[in-house]
mmCIF file with all atom_site columns, C-alpha atoms in Angstrom:
data_model
loop_
_atom_site.group_PDB
_atom_site.id
_atom_site.type_symbol
_atom_site.label_atom_id
_atom_site.label_alt_id
_atom_site.label_comp_id
_atom_site.label_asym_id
_atom_site.label_entity_id
_atom_site.label_seq_id
_atom_site.pdbx_PDB_ins_code
_atom_site.Cartn_x
_atom_site.Cartn_y
_atom_site.Cartn_z
_atom_site.occupancy
_atom_site.B_iso_or_equiv
_atom_site.pdbx_formal_charge
_atom_site.auth_seq_id
_atom_site.auth_comp_id
_atom_site.auth_asym_id
_atom_site.auth_atom_id
_atom_site.pdbx_PDB_model_num
ATOM 1   C CA . UNK A 1 1   ? 31.903  19.969 61.515 1.00 93.00 ? 290 UNK A CA 1
ATOM 2   C CA . UNK A 1 2   ? 30.013  22.362 63.298 1.00 95.00 ? 291 UNK A CA 1
ATOM 3   C CA . UNK A 1 3   ? 26.307  21.991 64.682 1.00 95.00 ? 292 UNK A CA 1
ATOM 4   C CA . UNK A 1 4   ? 24.350  25.322 65.497 1.00 93.00 ? 293 UNK A CA 1
ATOM 5   C CA . UNK A 1 5   ? 20.907  25.818 66.711 1.00 89.00 ? 294 UNK A CA 1
ATOM 6   C CA . UNK A 1 6   ? 18.691  28.229 64.389 1.00 86.00 ? 295 UNK A CA 1
ATOM 7   C CA . UNK A 1 7   ? 15.311  27.699 65.988 1.00 81.00 ? 296 UNK A CA 1
ATOM 8   C CA . UNK A 1 8   ? 13.515  25.679 68.322 1.00 82.00 ? 297 UNK A CA 1
ATOM 9   C CA . UNK A 1 9   ? 13.274  23.112 65.180 1.00 89.00 ? 298 UNK A CA 1
ATOM 10  C CA . UNK A 1 10  ? 16.213  23.791 63.008 1.00 92.00 ? 299 UNK A CA 1
ATOM 11  C CA . UNK A 1 11  ? 19.880  22.918 63.065 1.00 95.00 ? 300 UNK A CA 1
ATOM 12  C CA . UNK A 1 12  ? 22.634  24.236 60.893 1.00 96.00 ? 301 UNK A CA 1
ATOM 13  C CA . UNK A 1 13  ? 25.341  22.306 59.935 1.00 97.00 ? 302 UNK A CA 1
ATOM 14  C CA . UNK A 1 14  ? 28.717  23.352 58.421 1.00 97.00 ? 303 UNK A CA 1
ATOM 15  C CA . UNK A 1 15  ? 31.719  21.324 57.482 1.00 97.00 ? 304 UNK A CA 1
ATOM 16  C CA . UNK A 1 16  ? 35.317  21.655 55.504 1.00 94.00 ? 305 UNK A CA 1
ATOM 17  C CA . UNK A 1 17  ? 35.307  21.082 51.631 1.00 94.00 ? 306 UNK A CA 1
ATOM 18  C CA . UNK A 1 18  ? 37.328  18.409 50.345 1.00 93.00 ? 307 UNK A CA 1
ATOM 19  C CA . UNK A 1 19  ? 38.985  17.692 46.697 1.00 92.00 ? 308 UNK A CA 1
ATOM 20  C CA . UNK A 1 20  ? 37.499  15.393 44.312 1.00 93.00 ? 309 UNK A CA 1
ATOM 21  C CA . UNK A 1 21  ? 34.110  15.093 46.130 1.00 95.00 ? 310 UNK A CA 1
ATOM 22  C CA . UNK A 1 22  ? 30.954  14.152 44.036 1.00 96.00 ? 311 UNK A CA 1
ATOM 23  C CA . UNK A 1 23  ? 29.030  15.538 47.030 1.00 96.00 ? 312 UNK A CA 1
ATOM 24  C CA . UNK A 1 24  ? 28.527  15.029 50.708 1.00 97.00 ? 313 UNK A CA 1
ATOM 25  C CA . UNK A 1 25  ? 25.855  12.696 52.685 1.00 97.00 ? 314 UNK A CA 1
ATOM 26  C CA . UNK A 1 26  ? 24.824  14.382 56.118 1.00 97.00 ? 315 UNK A CA 1
ATOM 27  C CA . UNK A 1 27  ? 23.909  11.895 58.749 1.00 97.00 ? 316 UNK A CA 1
ATOM 28  C CA . UNK A 1 28  ? 21.853  12.212 62.285 1.00 98.00 ? 317 UNK A CA 1
ATOM 29  C CA . UNK A 1 29  ? 21.548  9.969  65.578 1.00 97.00 ? 318 UNK A CA 1
ATOM 30  C CA . UNK A 1 30  ? 19.830  10.707 68.721 1.00 95.00 ? 319 UNK A CA 1
ATOM 31  C CA . UNK A 1 31  ? 22.926  9.175  70.611 1.00 95.00 ? 320 UNK A CA 1
ATOM 32  C CA . UNK A 1 32  ? 25.792  9.809  68.681 1.00 94.00 ? 321 UNK A CA 1
ATOM 33  C CA . UNK A 1 33  ? 26.872  6.069  68.473 1.00 93.00 ? 322 UNK A CA 1
ATOM 34  C CA . UNK A 1 34  ? 23.853  4.364  66.865 1.00 95.00 ? 323 UNK A CA 1
ATOM 35  C CA . UNK A 1 35  ? 20.948  4.668  64.774 1.00 96.00 ? 324 UNK A CA 1
ATOM 36  C CA . UNK A 1 36  ? 22.345  6.831  62.057 1.00 98.00 ? 325 UNK A CA 1
ATOM 37  C CA . UNK A 1 37  ? 19.687  8.069  59.300 1.00 97.00 ? 326 UNK A CA 1
ATOM 38  C CA . UNK A 1 38  ? 20.736  10.007 56.269 1.00 97.00 ? 327 UNK A CA 1
ATOM 39  C CA . UNK A 1 39  ? 19.061  13.556 56.918 1.00 97.00 ? 328 UNK A CA 1
ATOM 40  C CA . UNK A 1 40  ? 20.598  15.777 53.782 1.00 96.00 ? 329 UNK A CA 1
ATOM 41  C CA . UNK A 1 41  ? 22.698  14.865 50.542 1.00 96.00 ? 330 UNK A CA 1
ATOM 42  C CA . UNK A 1 42  ? 24.750  17.560 48.636 1.00 95.00 ? 331 UNK A CA 1
ATOM 43  C CA . UNK A 1 43  ? 26.146  18.266 45.414 1.00 94.00 ? 332 UNK A CA 1
ATOM 44  C CA . UNK A 1 44  ? 29.836  19.121 45.330 1.00 95.00 ? 333 UNK A CA 1
ATOM 45  C CA . UNK A 1 45  ? 31.784  22.083 46.971 1.00 95.00 ? 334 UNK A CA 1
ATOM 46  C CA . UNK A 1 46  ? 28.318  22.497 49.130 1.00 96.00 ? 335 UNK A CA 1
ATOM 47  C CA . UNK A 1 47  ? 29.572  22.603 52.865 1.00 96.00 ? 336 UNK A CA 1
ATOM 48  C CA . UNK A 1 48  ? 26.253  23.284 54.806 1.00 96.00 ? 337 UNK A CA 1
ATOM 49  C CA . UNK A 1 49  ? 22.950  22.206 55.391 1.00 97.00 ? 338 UNK A CA 1
ATOM 50  C CA . UNK A 1 50  ? 19.755  22.845 57.259 1.00 96.00 ? 339 UNK A CA 1
ATOM 51  C CA . UNK A 1 51  ? 17.801  19.854 59.661 1.00 97.00 ? 340 UNK A CA 1
ATOM 52  C CA . UNK A 1 52  ? 14.699  21.033 59.746 1.00 95.00 ? 341 UNK A CA 1
ATOM 53  C CA . UNK A 1 53  ? 11.484  19.905 61.693 1.00 93.00 ? 342 UNK A CA 1
ATOM 54  C CA . UNK A 1 54  ? 13.007  18.675 64.528 1.00 94.00 ? 343 UNK A CA 1
ATOM 55  C CA . UNK A 1 55  ? 11.821  18.496 68.385 1.00 91.00 ? 344 UNK A CA 1
ATOM 56  C CA . UNK A 1 56  ? 12.416  21.437 70.593 1.00 88.00 ? 345 UNK A CA 1
ATOM 57  C CA . UNK A 1 57  ? 14.843  21.181 73.444 1.00 87.00 ? 346 UNK A CA 1
ATOM 58  C CA . UNK A 1 58  ? 16.402  18.013 72.061 1.00 93.00 ? 347 UNK A CA 1
ATOM 59  C CA . UNK A 1 59  ? 19.951  17.183 71.559 1.00 96.00 ? 348 UNK A CA 1
ATOM 60  C CA . UNK A 1 60  ? 21.239  15.567 68.045 1.00 98.00 ? 349 UNK A CA 1
ATOM 61  C CA . UNK A 1 61  ? 24.266  14.514 66.900 1.00 98.00 ? 350 UNK A CA 1
ATOM 62  C CA . UNK A 1 62  ? 25.711  14.529 63.253 1.00 98.00 ? 351 UNK A CA 1
ATOM 63  C CA . UNK A 1 63  ? 28.507  13.212 61.140 1.00 97.00 ? 352 UNK A CA 1
ATOM 64  C CA . UNK A 1 64  ? 29.203  14.060 57.586 1.00 97.00 ? 353 UNK A CA 1
ATOM 65  C CA . UNK A 1 65  ? 30.938  11.749 54.634 1.00 97.00 ? 354 UNK A CA 1
ATOM 66  C CA . UNK A 1 66  ? 32.312  12.906 51.141 1.00 96.00 ? 355 UNK A CA 1
ATOM 67  C CA . UNK A 1 67  ? 31.433  10.368 48.551 1.00 95.00 ? 356 UNK A CA 1
ATOM 68  C CA . UNK A 1 68  ? 32.530  9.971  45.091 1.00 95.00 ? 357 UNK A CA 1
ATOM 69  C CA . UNK A 1 69  ? 32.393  6.816  42.522 1.00 93.00 ? 358 UNK A CA 1
ATOM 70  C CA . UNK A 1 70  ? 35.412  5.228  44.377 1.00 93.00 ? 359 UNK A CA 1
ATOM 71  C CA . UNK A 1 71  ? 33.090  5.406  47.427 1.00 94.00 ? 360 UNK A CA 1
ATOM 72  C CA . UNK A 1 72  ? 32.657  7.328  50.612 1.00 94.00 ? 361 UNK A CA 1
ATOM 73  C CA . UNK A 1 73  ? 35.344  8.998  52.566 1.00 95.00 ? 362 UNK A CA 1
ATOM 74  C CA . UNK A 1 74  ? 35.791  7.974  56.620 1.00 95.00 ? 363 UNK A CA 1
ATOM 75  C CA . UNK A 1 75  ? 33.019  9.707  58.682 1.00 94.00 ? 364 UNK A CA 1
ATOM 76  C CA . UNK A 1 76  ? 34.012  13.216 59.828 1.00 95.00 ? 365 UNK A CA 1
ATOM 77  C CA . UNK A 1 77  ? 34.239  13.715 63.590 1.00 95.00 ? 366 UNK A CA 1
ATOM 78  C CA . UNK A 1 78  ? 30.652  13.855 65.297 1.00 96.00 ? 367 UNK A CA 1
ATOM 79  C CA . UNK A 1 79  ? 29.283  17.236 66.154 1.00 96.00 ? 368 UNK A CA 1
ATOM 80  C CA . UNK A 1 80  ? 26.188  17.624 68.149 1.00 96.00 ? 369 UNK A CA 1
ATOM 81  C CA . UNK A 1 81  ? 23.716  20.664 68.943 1.00 95.00 ? 370 UNK A CA 1
ATOM 82  C CA . UNK A 1 82  ? 20.214  21.313 70.909 1.00 92.00 ? 371 UNK A CA 1
ATOM 83  C CA . UNK A 1 83  ? 17.474  22.915 69.385 1.00 90.00 ? 372 UNK A CA 1
ATOM 84  C CA . UNK A 1 84  ? 16.065  25.547 71.536 1.00 85.00 ? 373 UNK A CA 1
ATOM 85  C CA . UNK A 1 85  ? 12.873  25.568 73.259 1.00 83.00 ? 374 UNK A CA 1
ATOM 86  C CA . UNK A 1 86  ? 10.531  28.587 72.382 1.00 82.00 ? 375 UNK A CA 1
ATOM 87  C CA . UNK A 1 87  ? 9.587   30.719 75.686 1.00 88.00 ? 376 UNK A CA 1
ATOM 88  C CA . UNK A 1 88  ? 6.193   30.618 77.579 1.00 90.00 ? 377 UNK A CA 1
ATOM 89  C CA . UNK A 1 89  ? 3.892   32.870 76.504 1.00 94.00 ? 378 UNK A CA 1
ATOM 90  C CA . UNK A 1 90  ? 3.540   36.099 78.713 1.00 96.00 ? 379 UNK A CA 1
ATOM 91  C CA . UNK A 1 91  ? 0.787   36.063 81.314 1.00 94.00 ? 380 UNK A CA 1
ATOM 92  C CA . UNK A 1 92  ? -1.528  38.492 83.180 1.00 96.00 ? 381 UNK A CA 1
ATOM 93  C CA . UNK A 1 93  ? -1.065  41.069 80.584 1.00 97.00 ? 382 UNK A CA 1
ATOM 94  C CA . UNK A 1 94  ? -3.006  44.396 82.010 1.00 98.00 ? 383 UNK A CA 1
ATOM 95  C CA . UNK A 1 95  ? -3.147  47.577 79.858 1.00 98.00 ? 384 UNK A CA 1
ATOM 96  C CA . UNK A 1 96  ? -3.936  50.846 81.871 1.00 98.00 ? 385 UNK A CA 1
ATOM 97  C CA . UNK A 1 97  ? -4.936  54.355 81.145 1.00 97.00 ? 386 UNK A CA 1
ATOM 98  C CA . UNK A 1 98  ? -2.342  57.166 81.902 1.00 97.00 ? 387 UNK A CA 1
ATOM 99  C CA . UNK A 1 99  ? -3.349  59.945 79.919 1.00 96.00 ? 388 UNK A CA 1
ATOM 100 C CA . UNK A 1 100 ? -5.470  61.333 77.083 1.00 96.00 ? 389 UNK A CA 1
ATOM 101 C CA . UNK A 1 101 ? -2.755  60.095 74.951 1.00 96.00 ? 390 UNK A CA 1
ATOM 102 C CA . UNK A 1 102 ? -0.713  57.223 77.011 1.00 98.00 ? 391 UNK A CA 1
ATOM 103 C CA . UNK A 1 103 ? -1.734  53.566 78.007 1.00 98.00 ? 392 UNK A CA 1
ATOM 104 C CA . UNK A 1 104 ? 0.708   51.516 79.748 1.00 98.00 ? 393 UNK A CA 1
ATOM 105 C CA . UNK A 1 105 ? 1.037   47.874 79.457 1.00 98.00 ? 394 UNK A CA 1
ATOM 106 C CA . UNK A 1 106 ? 2.574   45.105 82.110 1.00 98.00 ? 395 UNK A CA 1
ATOM 107 C CA . UNK A 1 107 ? 2.881   41.254 82.234 1.00 98.00 ? 396 UNK A CA 1
ATOM 108 C CA . UNK A 1 108 ? 4.016   38.496 83.953 1.00 96.00 ? 397 UNK A CA 1
ATOM 109 C CA . UNK A 1 109 ? 7.868   37.750 83.376 1.00 95.00 ? 398 UNK A CA 1
ATOM 110 C CA . UNK A 1 110 ? 8.665   34.263 81.794 1.00 94.00 ? 399 UNK A CA 1
ATOM 111 C CA . UNK A 1 111 ? 11.491  32.032 81.977 1.00 90.00 ? 400 UNK A CA 1
ATOM 112 C CA . UNK A 1 112 ? 14.023  31.732 79.100 1.00 86.00 ? 401 UNK A CA 1
ATOM 113 C CA . UNK A 1 113 ? 13.073  35.040 77.454 1.00 92.00 ? 402 UNK A CA 1
ATOM 114 C CA . UNK A 1 114 ? 15.662  37.384 75.883 1.00 93.00 ? 403 UNK A CA 1
ATOM 115 C CA . UNK A 1 115 ? 12.881  39.840 75.249 1.00 96.00 ? 404 UNK A CA 1
ATOM 116 C CA . UNK A 1 116 ? 9.184   40.827 74.561 1.00 98.00 ? 405 UNK A CA 1
ATOM 117 C CA . UNK A 1 117 ? 7.354   42.641 71.787 1.00 98.00 ? 406 UNK A CA 1
ATOM 118 C CA . UNK A 1 118 ? 3.887   44.700 72.536 1.00 98.00 ? 407 UNK A CA 1
ATOM 119 C CA . UNK A 1 119 ? 1.723   44.819 69.751 1.00 98.00 ? 408 UNK A CA 1
ATOM 120 C CA . UNK A 1 120 ? -1.758  47.196 69.746 1.00 98.00 ? 409 UNK A CA 1
ATOM 121 C CA . UNK A 1 121 ? -4.794  46.623 67.353 1.00 98.00 ? 410 UNK A CA 1
ATOM 122 C CA . UNK A 1 122 ? -7.665  48.957 67.267 1.00 97.00 ? 411 UNK A CA 1
ATOM 123 C CA . UNK A 1 123 ? -10.390 45.733 67.293 1.00 96.00 ? 412 UNK A CA 1
ATOM 124 C CA . UNK A 1 124 ? -8.590  43.249 69.068 1.00 95.00 ? 413 UNK A CA 1
ATOM 125 C CA . UNK A 1 125 ? -8.688  41.093 65.761 1.00 96.00 ? 414 UNK A CA 1
ATOM 126 C CA . UNK A 1 126 ? -6.667  42.332 63.092 1.00 96.00 ? 415 UNK A CA 1
ATOM 127 C CA . UNK A 1 127 ? -4.206  45.055 62.349 1.00 97.00 ? 416 UNK A CA 1
ATOM 128 C CA . UNK A 1 128 ? -1.806  44.130 64.997 1.00 98.00 ? 417 UNK A CA 1
ATOM 129 C CA . UNK A 1 129 ? 1.550   46.637 64.698 1.00 98.00 ? 418 UNK A CA 1
ATOM 130 C CA . UNK A 1 130 ? 4.359   46.790 67.174 1.00 98.00 ? 419 UNK A CA 1
ATOM 131 C CA . UNK A 1 131 ? 4.118   49.688 69.204 1.00 98.00 ? 420 UNK A CA 1
ATOM 132 C CA . UNK A 1 132 ? 7.137   48.424 71.952 1.00 98.00 ? 421 UNK A CA 1
ATOM 133 C CA . UNK A 1 133 ? 9.859   45.878 72.347 1.00 97.00 ? 422 UNK A CA 1
ATOM 134 C CA . UNK A 1 134 ? 11.774  45.305 75.543 1.00 97.00 ? 423 UNK A CA 1
ATOM 135 C CA . UNK A 1 135 ? 14.914  43.468 76.744 1.00 95.00 ? 424 UNK A CA 1
ATOM 136 C CA . UNK A 1 136 ? 14.979  40.509 79.143 1.00 95.00 ? 425 UNK A CA 1
ATOM 137 C CA . UNK A 1 137 ? 13.123  40.643 82.355 1.00 95.00 ? 426 UNK A CA 1
ATOM 138 C CA . UNK A 1 138 ? 11.661  44.071 81.196 1.00 97.00 ? 427 UNK A CA 1
ATOM 139 C CA . UNK A 1 139 ? 7.894   43.671 81.936 1.00 97.00 ? 428 UNK A CA 1
ATOM 140 C CA . UNK A 1 140 ? 6.059   46.924 80.904 1.00 98.00 ? 429 UNK A CA 1
ATOM 141 C CA . UNK A 1 141 ? 6.060   49.580 78.331 1.00 98.00 ? 430 UNK A CA 1
ATOM 142 C CA . UNK A 1 142 ? 4.401   52.750 77.255 1.00 98.00 ? 431 UNK A CA 1
ATOM 143 C CA . UNK A 1 143 ? 2.180   53.458 74.305 1.00 98.00 ? 432 UNK A CA 1
ATOM 144 C CA . UNK A 1 144 ? 2.006   57.227 73.613 1.00 97.00 ? 433 UNK A CA 1
ATOM 145 C CA . UNK A 1 145 ? 1.228   59.561 71.182 1.00 97.00 ? 434 UNK A CA 1
ATOM 146 C CA . UNK A 1 146 ? -2.508  58.312 71.042 1.00 97.00 ? 435 UNK A CA 1
ATOM 147 C CA . UNK A 1 147 ? -5.685  59.798 70.123 1.00 96.00 ? 436 UNK A CA 1
ATOM 148 C CA . UNK A 1 148 ? -7.999  60.809 73.082 1.00 96.00 ? 437 UNK A CA 1
ATOM 149 C CA . UNK A 1 149 ? -11.184 58.549 74.366 1.00 95.00 ? 438 UNK A CA 1
ATOM 150 C CA . UNK A 1 150 ? -10.265 55.878 72.016 1.00 97.00 ? 439 UNK A CA 1
ATOM 151 C CA . UNK A 1 151 ? -10.349 52.201 72.913 1.00 98.00 ? 440 UNK A CA 1
ATOM 152 C CA . UNK A 1 152 ? -7.118  49.948 72.067 1.00 98.00 ? 441 UNK A CA 1
ATOM 153 C CA . UNK A 1 153 ? -6.429  46.490 72.728 1.00 99.00 ? 442 UNK A CA 1
ATOM 154 C CA . UNK A 1 154 ? -2.868  44.825 73.459 1.00 98.00 ? 443 UNK A CA 1
ATOM 155 C CA . UNK A 1 155 ? -1.017  41.465 73.395 1.00 98.00 ? 444 UNK A CA 1
ATOM 156 C CA . UNK A 1 156 ? 2.561   40.378 74.133 1.00 98.00 ? 445 UNK A CA 1
ATOM 157 C CA . UNK A 1 157 ? 4.846   37.864 72.844 1.00 97.00 ? 446 UNK A CA 1
ATOM 158 C CA . UNK A 1 158 ? 8.142   36.479 74.521 1.00 96.00 ? 447 UNK A CA 1
ATOM 159 C CA . UNK A 1 159 ? 10.918  36.310 72.523 1.00 94.00 ? 448 UNK A CA 1
ATOM 160 C CA . UNK A 1 160 ? 14.263  33.836 72.575 1.00 89.00 ? 449 UNK A CA 1
ATOM 161 C CA . UNK A 1 161 ? 17.033  32.407 70.017 1.00 81.00 ? 450 UNK A CA 1
ATOM 162 C CA . UNK A 1 162 ? 14.270  29.713 69.500 1.00 77.00 ? 451 UNK A CA 1
ATOM 163 C CA . UNK A 1 163 ? 11.540  32.273 68.328 1.00 83.00 ? 452 UNK A CA 1
ATOM 164 C CA . UNK A 1 164 ? 8.078   33.426 69.534 1.00 90.00 ? 453 UNK A CA 1
ATOM 165 C CA . UNK A 1 165 ? 5.757   32.360 71.966 1.00 91.00 ? 454 UNK A CA 1
ATOM 166 C CA . UNK A 1 166 ? 2.596   31.994 71.190 1.00 91.00 ? 455 UNK A CA 1
ATOM 167 C CA . UNK A 1 167 ? 0.366   35.011 72.136 1.00 94.00 ? 456 UNK A CA 1
ATOM 168 C CA . UNK A 1 168 ? -0.514  36.538 75.528 1.00 95.00 ? 457 UNK A CA 1
ATOM 169 C CA . UNK A 1 169 ? -4.134  37.220 76.758 1.00 96.00 ? 458 UNK A CA 1
ATOM 170 C CA . UNK A 1 170 ? -5.340  40.444 75.399 1.00 97.00 ? 459 UNK A CA 1
ATOM 171 C CA . UNK A 1 171 ? -6.125  43.550 77.344 1.00 98.00 ? 460 UNK A CA 1
ATOM 172 C CA . UNK A 1 172 ? -7.925  46.387 76.629 1.00 98.00 ? 461 UNK A CA 1
ATOM 173 C CA . UNK A 1 173 ? -7.550  50.073 77.651 1.00 98.00 ? 462 UNK A CA 1
ATOM 174 C CA . UNK A 1 174 ? -9.415  53.329 76.655 1.00 97.00 ? 463 UNK A CA 1
ATOM 175 C CA . UNK A 1 175 ? -7.186  56.583 76.251 1.00 96.00 ? 464 UNK A CA 1
ATOM 176 C CA . UNK A 1 176 ? -8.878  59.812 78.891 1.00 95.00 ? 465 UNK A CA 1
ATOM 177 C CA . UNK A 1 177 ? -10.985 61.810 76.898 1.00 92.00 ? 466 UNK A CA 1
ATOM 178 C CA . UNK A 1 178 ? -9.649  65.407 77.137 1.00 77.00 ? 467 UNK A CA 1
ATOM 179 C CA . UNK A 1 179 ? -12.124 68.051 79.059 1.00 75.00 ? 468 UNK A CA 1
ATOM 180 C CA . UNK A 1 180 ? -13.787 70.548 77.161 1.00 68.00 ? 469 UNK A CA 1
ATOM 181 C CA . UNK A 1 181 ? -12.702 73.775 77.446 1.00 70.00 ? 470 UNK A CA 1
ATOM 182 C CA . UNK A 1 182 ? -13.808 76.340 79.825 1.00 66.00 ? 471 UNK A CA 1
ATOM 183 C CA . UNK A 1 183 ? -16.668 78.099 78.565 1.00 67.00 ? 472 UNK A CA 1
ATOM 184 C CA . UNK A 1 184 ? -16.145 82.048 77.938 1.00 71.00 ? 473 UNK A CA 1
ATOM 185 C CA . UNK A 1 185 ? -18.122 84.589 79.725 1.00 66.00 ? 474 UNK A CA 1
ATOM 186 C CA . UNK A 1 186 ? -20.860 85.728 77.547 1.00 62.00 ? 475 UNK A CA 1
ATOM 187 C CA . UNK A 1 187 ? -19.769 89.217 77.778 1.00 64.00 ? 476 UNK A CA 1
ATOM 188 C CA . UNK A 1 188 ? -16.142 88.344 76.493 1.00 57.00 ? 477 UNK A CA 1
ATOM 189 C CA . UNK A 1 189 ? -14.412 88.463 79.902 1.00 54.00 ? 478 UNK A CA 1
#
C-alpha cells in the first residue's frame, strides 16, 4: 500500500488487487496503532481511493482490508503520508513603471513555495489574467507590451504542491504616456 499527498487536504492511497474480493475497506489512524476509522469502501478490483478534507501539514496512517462473503482479509501493511501546507501569501507587492509599455512587479519571498503567479486586472476587482509565472525564490516579473498611459492592478500568489496561497496585497501602477511628437515648422522645414 502507498500513500501520497495530492494537496494540502487530500491524500491518495493505492494498493494491489487480490483475487476473490467483493471490495476493499480503507481505514485511517492518527498514530498508526489505534483509533482506526473507515474512510472509504470500494467495489471489486478498485485499488485506489482519495481521503479528502484533511488538516494541512498532518501525518495520517492507513491500512486496507479486502473483504468478501467469507469475511475480511488480514490488514495490509500500514502506509503513511503527510498533507502538504499551502505557502504563505506574498507580501510587499509593488508595481513600478518602467516605460510607456512596461511595468515591473516585485514582492517579498515566502518560505515553502515552489513558484509564483502574477496576475493583472484593469480595475483591480475583476478580469484577472496571468501575466507571469516564476520559479522558486524568484521575486520579480515584468509585464510588457502594455498600452501607454494606462493604469493596471497586480496581485501575486505563491504556489507549491499543496496549492496556491491566498492573494497578496494589490499593487497599482500606470504606464508612462508617450510624449507628443515634436511640432513641425510652419513652413515645412
